[in-house]
Amino acid sequence: METVHFLIFIQFLASLVQGDVPVFNRTLSVMEFNPGCNASISPCKGNAMDTPNIAYTVAKGPKDSLHYVFSSIGAPTILVAKTTKTNMKLKVNWTKLLSDNVTDMKNSVQFSPTPDYSFAVVFTKLYEYNDTDDHANITQVPLLDKLNMSQWVVRDFKNFTWEALSLNSDAKNNRAVFKTSMINVPFKNNTNSSVSFSMQVFGTDNRETIFPQLKYTANSTLVDLELNEVTPSFLQSRYAVEMVFLSGDGKAGIKESRSIDDEYTPGVFKTVDWKMDRHTSKQPQELGSFVQWKPVCYLTPDRDRQNDTKVKYYPSVNTTVVPQKSLAYAYYGDQLPTVVISATNVSFGLEKDKFYNKFNYTVWTSVIGYGTPPADEISVLVIVVIIAGLGTPVLVIVVGGIYVCVKKKTKLKVKADFGAESSYSAIN
């Protein structure tokens, strides 16, 4: 009985630490590949080297639905639209979307009826730089200009050709998985060379089982960027990626938070949130969107914690530039002048980690989602350890104090009793 009471007490403490976080599930629809694109539409015939790539799924919740669209047509893009309407559908004008004239792509992707809120994340550029002084910081390398191109190689994702998306519906775990890799990698090391993006959409709240064990919710998706066996251009090569974050409204900013617990990602006590915040005085209840990651990436496919390195982010800046050849441009189109657009760079590497060349592999995971970024709570196990560590000395002091008090009281009582029994009248 005492054990049961102790566990209930621990669960109560855990609930106080974790807060009142609503948990609900979403049901994922059957994934669609290139919806509405059939052989009767000339650009949709495609071939192994020129395959239209759009994957689409809907996560239906009790009050609203999230529509996820992932595309590697041009720059790899994740588009998310939130709606309370049950009849919203994705509509694609494939002829315009796949036109050789990129300006025709404008407004070629739409939802009908219009969603309540939407946002997109675009992976725009892959930077490679020569870190001769081993700073692991792109701001410490000579500025990228015509005079210093010898220190940089800039690869625009929109110019790459991507293989057909591989789709996988995992009904047991209520998730959908999309993956694509670059075809004919221009900086290829061998037949295994690849630059890949994979995206997992979940209908439940949980935590990934592999490092960095990021927490995800029914409102978010996990995205992996993998650089595998690519040929470095320099002996001291490091890589960085440029991303663009778009939203119909909001204010973008990057914030770093700290935790006392590194249980899920050993040695890492920080989390980075790139948020598109919509909490304003006019819209106090509106939820925005976010990109979240831990400042760590892994240098081997098994994500061994002994072979990890740092992920460094740089201040986000407002911009008006979006790759014309991208799903984001196709969707926002004429709305772009009124859309909030933020850009940032993320680089991989730590001083003295022997550069990319040591392992020829890097994988980085982030979470992209709607609403509030998930927070790392202190687990029940850690709470038990804290209580055991702090509670035991206190318990010893309390028990010791009680023992001393009881001992003193017992001695006083013995003296008093002895005095009463020994009292006598004088004999004259």
mmCIF file of N, CA and C in Angstrom, residues 168-277:
data_model
loop_
_atom_site.group_PDB
_atom_site.id
_atom_site.type_symbol
_atom_site.label_atom_id
_atom_site.label_comp_id
_atom_site.label_asym_id
_atom_site.label_seq_id
_atom_site.Cartn_x
_atom_site.Cartn_y
_atom_site.Cartn_z
ATOM 1 N N ASN A 168 5.381 5.506 -47.506
ATOM 2 C CA ASN A 168 5.139 4.367 -46.625
ATOM 3 C C ASN A 168 4.112 4.752 -45.568
ATOM 4 N N SER A 169 2.995 4.055 -45.576
ATOM 5 C CA SER A 169 1.976 4.268 -44.548
ATOM 6 C C SER A 169 2.156 3.234 -43.452
ATOM 7 N N ASP A 170 2.341 3.698 -42.247
ATOM 8 C CA ASP A 170 2.526 2.826 -41.093
ATOM 9 C C ASP A 170 1.298 2.960 -40.207
ATOM 10 N N ALA A 171 0.263 2.174 -40.530
ATOM 11 C CA ALA A 171 -1.009 2.289 -39.807
ATOM 12 C C ALA A 171 -0.862 1.926 -38.339
ATOM 13 N N LYS A 172 0.019 0.970 -38.038
ATOM 14 C CA LYS A 172 0.191 0.525 -36.655
ATOM 15 C C LYS A 172 0.635 1.675 -35.766
ATOM 16 N N ASN A 173 1.587 2.498 -36.279
ATOM 17 C CA ASN A 173 2.096 3.618 -35.502
ATOM 18 C C ASN A 173 1.475 4.952 -35.914
ATOM 19 N N ASN A 174 0.458 4.889 -36.771
ATOM 20 C CA ASN A 174 -0.288 6.066 -37.203
ATOM 21 C C ASN A 174 0.665 7.148 -37.724
ATOM 22 N N ARG A 175 1.436 6.788 -38.738
ATOM 23 C CA ARG A 175 2.361 7.751 -39.312
ATOM 24 C C ARG A 175 2.513 7.522 -40.809
ATOM 25 N N ALA A 176 2.930 8.570 -41.509
ATOM 26 C CA ALA A 176 3.217 8.504 -42.934
ATOM 27 C C ALA A 176 4.650 8.952 -43.152
ATOM 28 N N VAL A 177 5.360 8.271 -44.059
ATOM 29 C CA VAL A 177 6.771 8.564 -44.295
ATOM 30 C C VAL A 177 6.992 8.853 -45.776
ATOM 31 N N PHE A 178 7.626 10.000 -46.062
ATOM 32 C CA PHE A 178 8.011 10.354 -47.424
ATOM 33 C C PHE A 178 9.530 10.481 -47.456
ATOM 34 N N LYS A 179 10.141 10.047 -48.569
ATOM 35 C CA LYS A 179 11.588 10.197 -48.690
ATOM 36 C C LYS A 179 11.970 10.397 -50.149
ATOM 37 N N THR A 180 12.945 11.285 -50.378
ATOM 38 C CA THR A 180 13.485 11.471 -51.713
ATOM 39 C C THR A 180 14.978 11.747 -51.620
ATOM 40 N N SER A 181 15.709 11.346 -52.643
ATOM 41 C CA SER A 181 17.151 11.588 -52.705
ATOM 42 C C SER A 181 17.488 12.231 -54.043
ATOM 43 N N MET A 182 18.574 12.948 -54.054
ATOM 44 C CA MET A 182 19.012 13.611 -55.259
ATOM 45 C C MET A 182 19.516 12.603 -56.284
ATOM 46 N N ILE A 183 19.130 12.825 -57.541
ATOM 47 C CA ILE A 183 19.631 11.994 -58.633
ATOM 48 C C ILE A 183 20.866 12.665 -59.231
ATOM 49 N N ASN A 184 21.868 11.865 -59.587
ATOM 50 C CA ASN A 184 23.097 12.400 -60.183
ATOM 51 C C ASN A 184 23.700 13.504 -59.324
ATOM 52 N N VAL A 185 24.056 13.143 -58.113
ATOM 53 C CA VAL A 185 24.673 14.098 -57.197
ATOM 54 C C VAL A 185 25.920 14.686 -57.869
ATOM 55 N N PRO A 186 25.968 16.014 -58.043
ATOM 56 C CA PRO A 186 27.101 16.609 -58.755
ATOM 57 C C PRO A 186 28.422 16.500 -58.006
ATOM 58 N N PHE A 187 28.351 16.194 -56.721
ATOM 59 C CA PHE A 187 29.571 16.062 -55.933
ATOM 60 C C PHE A 187 29.610 14.643 -55.364
ATOM 61 N N LYS A 188 29.520 13.701 -56.292
ATOM 62 C CA LYS A 188 29.359 12.297 -55.931
ATOM 63 C C LYS A 188 30.693 11.654 -55.591
ATOM 64 N N ASN A 189 30.685 10.838 -54.541
ATOM 65 C CA ASN A 189 31.897 10.123 -54.118
ATOM 66 C C ASN A 189 31.900 8.703 -54.669
ATOM 67 N N ASN A 190 30.748 8.058 -54.637
ATOM 68 C CA ASN A 190 30.599 6.708 -55.179
ATOM 69 C C ASN A 190 29.113 6.464 -55.427
ATOM 70 N N THR A 191 28.774 5.232 -55.786
ATOM 71 C CA THR A 191 27.376 4.932 -56.109
ATOM 72 C C THR A 191 26.453 5.082 -54.910
ATOM 73 N N ASN A 192 27.017 5.125 -53.702
ATOM 74 C CA ASN A 192 26.190 5.283 -52.503
ATOM 75 C C ASN A 192 25.974 6.749 -52.109
ATOM 76 N N SER A 193 26.571 7.671 -52.846
ATOM 77 C CA SER A 193 26.451 9.086 -52.509
ATOM 78 C C SER A 193 25.003 9.540 -52.624
ATOM 79 N N SER A 194 24.572 10.333 -51.662
ATOM 80 C CA SER A 194 23.196 10.828 -51.719
ATOM 81 C C SER A 194 23.022 12.047 -50.821
ATOM 82 N N VAL A 195 22.102 12.898 -51.226
ATOM 83 C CA VAL A 195 21.577 13.971 -50.387
ATOM 84 C C VAL A 195 20.084 13.704 -50.313
ATOM 85 N N SER A 196 19.580 13.440 -49.118
ATOM 86 C CA SER A 196 18.209 12.966 -48.973
ATOM 87 C C SER A 196 17.420 13.775 -47.958
ATOM 88 N N PHE A 197 16.112 13.872 -48.220
ATOM 89 C CA PHE A 197 15.160 14.421 -47.267
ATOM 90 C C PHE A 197 14.122 13.354 -46.969
ATOM 91 N N SER A 198 13.797 13.194 -45.702
ATOM 92 C CA SER A 198 12.686 12.307 -45.342
ATOM 93 C C SER A 198 11.798 13.032 -44.353
ATOM 94 N N MET A 199 10.514 12.734 -44.425
ATOM 95 C CA MET A 199 9.518 13.429 -43.609
ATOM 96 C C MET A 199 8.569 12.399 -43.028
ATOM 97 N N GLN A 200 8.322 12.492 -41.731
ATOM 98 C CA GLN A 200 7.379 11.591 -41.064
ATOM 99 C C GLN A 200 6.254 12.410 -40.436
ATOM 100 N N VAL A 201 5.030 12.115 -40.827
ATOM 101 C CA VAL A 201 3.852 12.762 -40.254
ATOM 102 C C VAL A 201 3.224 11.800 -39.255
ATOM 103 N N PHE A 202 2.927 12.304 -38.061
ATOM 104 C CA PHE A 202 2.388 11.458 -37.005
ATOM 105 C C PHE A 202 0.984 11.899 -36.609
ATOM 106 N N GLY A 203 0.203 10.941 -36.156
ATOM 107 C CA GLY A 203 -1.139 11.253 -35.672
ATOM 108 C C GLY A 203 -1.229 11.210 -34.164
ATOM 109 N N THR A 204 -0.099 10.982 -33.503
ATOM 110 C CA THR A 204 -0.093 10.863 -32.046
ATOM 111 C C THR A 204 1.073 11.657 -31.455
ATOM 112 N N ASP A 205 1.030 11.834 -30.143
ATOM 113 C CA ASP A 205 2.135 12.466 -29.423
ATOM 114 C C ASP A 205 3.088 11.384 -28.931
ATOM 115 N N ASN A 206 4.363 11.592 -29.175
ATOM 116 C CA ASN A 206 5.334 10.602 -28.705
ATOM 117 C C ASN A 206 6.733 11.190 -28.852
ATOM 118 N N ARG A 207 7.714 10.333 -28.782
ATOM 119 C CA ARG A 207 9.104 10.751 -28.924
ATOM 120 C C ARG A 207 9.812 9.757 -29.834
ATOM 121 N N GLU A 208 10.664 10.278 -30.727
ATOM 122 C CA GLU A 208 11.409 9.407 -31.623
ATOM 123 C C GLU A 208 12.323 8.502 -30.816
ATOM 124 N N THR A 209 12.526 7.277 -31.307
ATOM 125 C CA THR A 209 13.303 6.293 -30.545
ATOM 126 C C THR A 209 14.796 6.384 -30.820
ATOM 127 N N ILE A 210 15.191 7.111 -31.855
ATOM 128 C CA ILE A 210 16.613 7.255 -32.166
ATOM 129 C C ILE A 210 17.038 8.685 -31.857
ATOM 130 N N PHE A 211 18.350 8.864 -31.611
ATOM 131 C CA PHE A 211 18.857 10.190 -31.297
ATOM 132 C C PHE A 211 18.603 11.158 -32.447
ATOM 133 N N PRO A 212 18.240 12.404 -32.120
ATOM 134 C CA PRO A 212 18.272 13.039 -30.799
ATOM 135 C C PRO A 212 17.003 12.844 -29.970
ATOM 136 N N GLN A 213 16.161 11.895 -30.355
ATOM 137 C CA GLN A 213 14.937 11.560 -29.617
ATOM 138 C C GLN A 213 14.049 12.798 -29.408
ATOM 139 N N LEU A 214 13.810 13.509 -30.498
ATOM 140 C CA LEU A 214 12.954 14.684 -30.431
ATOM 141 C C LEU A 214 11.518 14.286 -30.125
ATOM 142 N N LYS A 215 10.852 15.149 -29.392
ATOM 143 C CA LYS A 215 9.440 14.923 -29.098
ATOM 144 C C LYS A 215 8.612 15.471 -30.254
ATOM 145 N N TYR A 216 7.593 14.713 -30.654
ATOM 146 C CA TYR A 216 6.685 15.187 -31.692
ATOM 147 C C TYR A 216 5.252 15.072 -31.188
ATOM 148 N N THR A 217 4.360 15.785 -31.843
ATOM 149 C CA THR A 217 2.952 15.777 -31.460
ATOM 150 C C THR A 217 2.100 15.465 -32.678
ATOM 151 N N ALA A 218 0.792 15.396 -32.452
ATOM 152 C CA ALA A 218 -0.141 15.176 -33.558
ATOM 153 C C ALA A 218 -0.239 16.405 -34.449
ATOM 154 N N ASN A 219 0.444 17.481 -34.068
ATOM 155 C CA ASN A 219 0.456 18.709 -34.868
ATOM 156 C C ASN A 219 1.784 18.928 -35.579
ATOM 157 N N SER A 220 2.641 17.920 -35.620
ATOM 158 C CA SER A 220 3.977 18.163 -36.160
ATOM 159 C C SER A 220 4.487 16.994 -36.984
ATOM 160 N N THR A 221 5.620 17.238 -37.629
ATOM 161 C CA THR A 221 6.251 16.225 -38.464
ATOM 162 C C THR A 221 7.757 16.271 -38.264
ATOM 163 N N LEU A 222 8.405 15.130 -38.350
ATOM 164 C CA LEU A 222 9.859 15.038 -38.240
ATOM 165 C C LEU A 222 10.480 15.089 -39.633
ATOM 166 N N VAL A 223 11.557 15.864 -39.772
ATOM 167 C CA VAL A 223 12.243 15.977 -41.060
ATOM 168 C C VAL A 223 13.722 15.668 -40.866
ATOM 169 N N ASP A 224 14.261 14.793 -41.707
ATOM 170 C CA ASP A 224 15.685 14.458 -41.684
ATOM 171 C C ASP A 224 16.353 14.969 -42.954
ATOM 172 N N LEU A 225 17.512 15.577 -42.793
ATOM 173 C CA LEU A 225 18.389 15.913 -43.916
ATOM 174 C C LEU A 225 19.649 15.074 -43.759
ATOM 175 N N GLU A 226 19.965 14.308 -44.800
ATOM 176 C CA GLU A 226 21.095 13.382 -44.735
ATOM 177 C C GLU A 226 22.073 13.649 -45.879
ATOM 178 N N LEU A 227 23.336 13.827 -45.513
ATOM 179 C CA LEU A 227 24.420 13.939 -46.492
ATOM 180 C C LEU A 227 25.271 12.691 -46.363
ATOM 181 N N ASN A 228 25.257 11.866 -47.389
ATOM 182 C CA ASN A 228 25.908 10.562 -47.294
ATOM 183 C C ASN A 228 26.928 10.365 -48.409
ATOM 184 N N GLU A 229 28.201 10.235 -48.010
ATOM 185 C CA GLU A 229 29.287 9.925 -48.946
ATOM 186 C C GLU A 229 29.384 10.915 -50.103
ATOM 187 N N VAL A 230 29.138 12.188 -49.829
ATOM 188 C CA VAL A 230 29.336 13.185 -50.883
ATOM 189 C C VAL A 230 30.805 13.601 -50.891
ATOM 190 N N THR A 231 31.297 13.981 -52.054
ATOM 191 C CA THR A 231 32.708 14.304 -52.194
ATOM 192 C C THR A 231 32.982 15.738 -51.751
ATOM 193 N N PRO A 232 33.774 15.935 -50.716
ATOM 194 C CA PRO A 232 34.089 17.305 -50.290
ATOM 195 C C PRO A 232 34.933 18.017 -51.340
ATOM 196 N N SER A 233 34.735 19.321 -51.434
ATOM 197 C CA SER A 233 35.514 20.131 -52.377
ATOM 198 C C SER A 233 36.823 20.595 -51.772
ATOM 199 N N PHE A 234 36.937 20.503 -50.442
ATOM 200 C CA PHE A 234 38.130 20.986 -49.740
ATOM 201 C C PHE A 234 38.584 19.937 -48.728
ATOM 202 N N LEU A 235 39.796 20.087 -48.257
ATOM 203 C CA LEU A 235 40.297 19.183 -47.221
ATOM 204 C C LEU A 235 39.674 19.482 -45.861
ATOM 205 N N GLN A 236 39.192 20.710 -45.691
ATOM 206 C CA GLN A 236 38.555 21.112 -44.425
ATOM 207 C C GLN A 236 37.102 21.537 -44.680
ATOM 208 N N SER A 237 36.373 20.697 -45.376
ATOM 209 C CA SER A 237 34.997 21.040 -45.754
ATOM 210 C C SER A 237 34.032 20.933 -44.578
ATOM 211 N N ARG A 238 33.145 21.901 -44.501
ATOM 212 C CA ARG A 238 31.971 21.834 -43.625
ATOM 213 C C ARG A 238 30.763 22.256 -44.450
ATOM 214 N N TYR A 239 29.582 21.834 -43.974
ATOM 215 C CA TYR A 239 28.360 22.131 -44.714
ATOM 216 C C TYR A 239 27.393 22.949 -43.867
ATOM 217 N N ALA A 240 26.539 23.671 -44.560
ATOM 218 C CA ALA A 240 25.463 24.433 -43.929
ATOM 219 C C ALA A 240 24.275 24.421 -44.875
ATOM 220 N N VAL A 241 23.096 24.645 -44.336
ATOM 221 C CA VAL A 241 21.888 24.668 -45.147
ATOM 222 C C VAL A 241 21.142 25.973 -44.890
ATOM 223 N N GLU A 242 20.565 26.520 -45.942
ATOM 224 C CA GLU A 242 19.732 27.715 -45.824
ATOM 225 C C GLU A 242 18.271 27.288 -45.892
ATOM 226 N N MET A 243 17.451 27.866 -45.003
ATOM 227 C CA MET A 243 16.024 27.567 -44.979
ATOM 228 C C MET A 243 15.222 28.858 -45.001
ATOM 229 N N VAL A 244 14.029 28.784 -45.580
ATOM 230 C CA VAL A 244 13.108 29.913 -45.609
ATOM 231 C C VAL A 244 11.784 29.459 -44.994
ATOM 232 N N PHE A 245 11.230 30.294 -44.128
ATOM 233 C CA PHE A 245 10.010 30.014 -43.368
ATOM 234 C C PHE A 245 8.959 31.044 -43.795
ATOM 235 N N LEU A 246 7.824 30.586 -44.314
ATOM 236 C CA LEU A 246 6.775 31.482 -44.790
ATOM 237 C C LEU A 246 5.484 31.249 -44.026
ATOM 238 N N SER A 247 4.730 32.321 -43.814
ATOM 239 C CA SER A 247 3.426 32.209 -43.172
ATOM 240 C C SER A 247 2.543 33.367 -43.608
ATOM 241 N N GLY A 248 1.226 33.113 -43.613
ATOM 242 C CA GLY A 248 0.286 34.154 -44.001
ATOM 243 C C GLY A 248 0.343 35.352 -43.089
ATOM 244 N N ASP A 249 0.660 35.132 -41.830
ATOM 245 C CA ASP A 249 0.835 36.234 -40.885
ATOM 246 C C ASP A 249 1.684 35.754 -39.720
ATOM 247 N N GLY A 250 2.183 36.699 -38.929
ATOM 248 C CA GLY A 250 2.983 36.334 -37.768
ATOM 249 C C GLY A 250 4.259 37.140 -37.680
ATOM 250 N N LYS A 251 5.040 36.812 -36.677
ATOM 251 C CA LYS A 251 6.334 37.445 -36.464
ATOM 252 C C LYS A 251 7.339 36.352 -36.167
ATOM 253 N N ALA A 252 8.388 36.288 -36.981
ATOM 254 C CA ALA A 252 9.351 35.197 -36.868
ATOM 255 C C ALA A 252 10.511 35.568 -35.963
ATOM 256 N N GLY A 253 11.033 34.572 -35.274
ATOM 257 C CA GLY A 253 12.206 34.769 -34.431
ATOM 258 C C GLY A 253 12.732 33.438 -33.936
ATOM 259 N N ILE A 254 14.020 33.397 -33.621
ATOM 260 C CA ILE A 254 14.646 32.176 -33.115
ATOM 261 C C ILE A 254 14.999 32.372 -31.647
ATOM 262 N N LYS A 255 14.650 31.391 -30.855
ATOM 263 C CA LYS A 255 14.915 31.456 -29.422
ATOM 264 C C LYS A 255 15.473 30.122 -28.946
ATOM 265 N N GLU A 256 16.442 30.207 -28.045
ATOM 266 C CA GLU A 256 17.065 29.010 -27.484
ATOM 267 C C GLU A 256 16.619 28.838 -26.039
ATOM 268 N N SER A 257 16.213 27.632 -25.672
ATOM 269 C CA SER A 257 15.810 27.357 -24.291
ATOM 270 C C SER A 257 16.717 26.286 -23.700
ATOM 271 N N ARG A 258 16.828 26.301 -22.374
ATOM 272 C CA ARG A 258 17.701 25.354 -21.675
ATOM 273 C C ARG A 258 16.889 24.459 -20.759
ATOM 274 N N SER A 259 17.425 23.297 -20.489
ATOM 275 C CA SER A 259 16.784 22.342 -19.585
ATOM 276 C C SER A 259 17.838 21.780 -18.641
ATOM 277 N N ILE A 260 17.388 21.324 -17.491
ATOM 278 C CA ILE A 260 18.328 20.687 -16.559
ATOM 279 C C ILE A 260 18.462 19.197 -16.846
ATOM 280 N N ASP A 261 17.695 18.724 -17.824
ATOM 281 C CA ASP A 261 17.620 17.294 -18.081
ATOM 282 C C ASP A 261 18.144 16.979 -19.485
ATOM 283 N N ASP A 262 19.124 16.069 -19.590
ATOM 284 C CA ASP A 262 19.603 15.618 -20.891
ATOM 285 C C ASP A 262 19.327 14.133 -21.081
ATOM 286 N N GLU A 263 18.265 13.670 -20.448
ATOM 287 C CA GLU A 263 17.949 12.235 -20.461
ATOM 288 C C GLU A 263 17.768 11.700 -21.882
ATOM 289 N N TYR A 264 17.104 12.459 -22.755
ATOM 290 C CA TYR A 264 16.779 11.958 -24.090
ATOM 291 C C TYR A 264 17.888 12.220 -25.101
ATOM 292 N N THR A 265 18.612 13.312 -24.924
ATOM 293 C CA THR A 265 19.734 13.622 -25.809
ATOM 294 C C THR A 265 20.951 13.885 -24.931
ATOM 295 N N PRO A 266 21.661 12.834 -24.549
ATOM 296 C CA PRO A 266 22.769 12.980 -23.594
ATOM 297 C C PRO A 266 23.779 14.050 -23.999
ATOM 298 N N GLY A 267 24.093 14.910 -23.025
ATOM 299 C CA GLY A 267 25.070 15.956 -23.247
ATOM 300 C C GLY A 267 24.521 17.202 -23.901
ATOM 301 N N VAL A 268 23.249 17.187 -24.272
ATOM 302 C CA VAL A 268 22.628 18.345 -24.924
ATOM 303 C C VAL A 268 21.515 18.874 -24.018
ATOM 304 N N PHE A 269 21.664 20.115 -23.570
ATOM 305 C CA PHE A 269 20.711 20.715 -22.639
ATOM 306 C C PHE A 269 19.929 21.870 -23.273
ATOM 307 N N LYS A 270 20.070 22.036 -24.583
ATOM 308 C CA LYS A 270 19.416 23.156 -25.254
ATOM 309 C C LYS A 270 18.449 22.676 -26.332
ATOM 310 N N THR A 271 17.443 23.500 -26.589
ATOM 311 C CA THR A 271 16.513 23.292 -27.685
ATOM 312 C C THR A 271 16.343 24.621 -28.405
ATOM 313 N N VAL A 272 16.299 24.567 -29.722
ATOM 314 C CA VAL A 272 16.157 25.780 -30.525
ATOM 315 C C VAL A 272 14.774 25.797 -31.156
ATOM 316 N N ASP A 273 14.063 26.913 -31.008
ATOM 317 C CA ASP A 273 12.736 27.091 -31.595
ATOM 318 C C ASP A 273 12.758 28.277 -32.554
ATOM 319 N N TRP A 274 12.454 28.013 -33.811
ATOM 320 C CA TRP A 274 12.270 29.075 -34.810
ATOM 321 C C TRP A 274 10.767 29.202 -34.984
ATOM 322 N N LYS A 275 10.195 30.252 -34.416
ATOM 323 C CA LYS A 275 8.742 30.359 -34.336
ATOM 324 C C LYS A 275 8.195 31.460 -35.242
ATOM 325 N N MET A 276 7.006 31.179 -35.771
ATOM 326 C CA MET A 276 6.215 32.180 -36.463
ATOM 327 C C MET A 276 5.041 32.455 -35.535
ATOM 328 N N ASP A 277 5.220 33.446 -34.660
ATOM 329 C CA ASP A 277 4.285 33.693 -33.556
ATOM 330 C C ASP A 277 3.113 34.544 -34.013
#
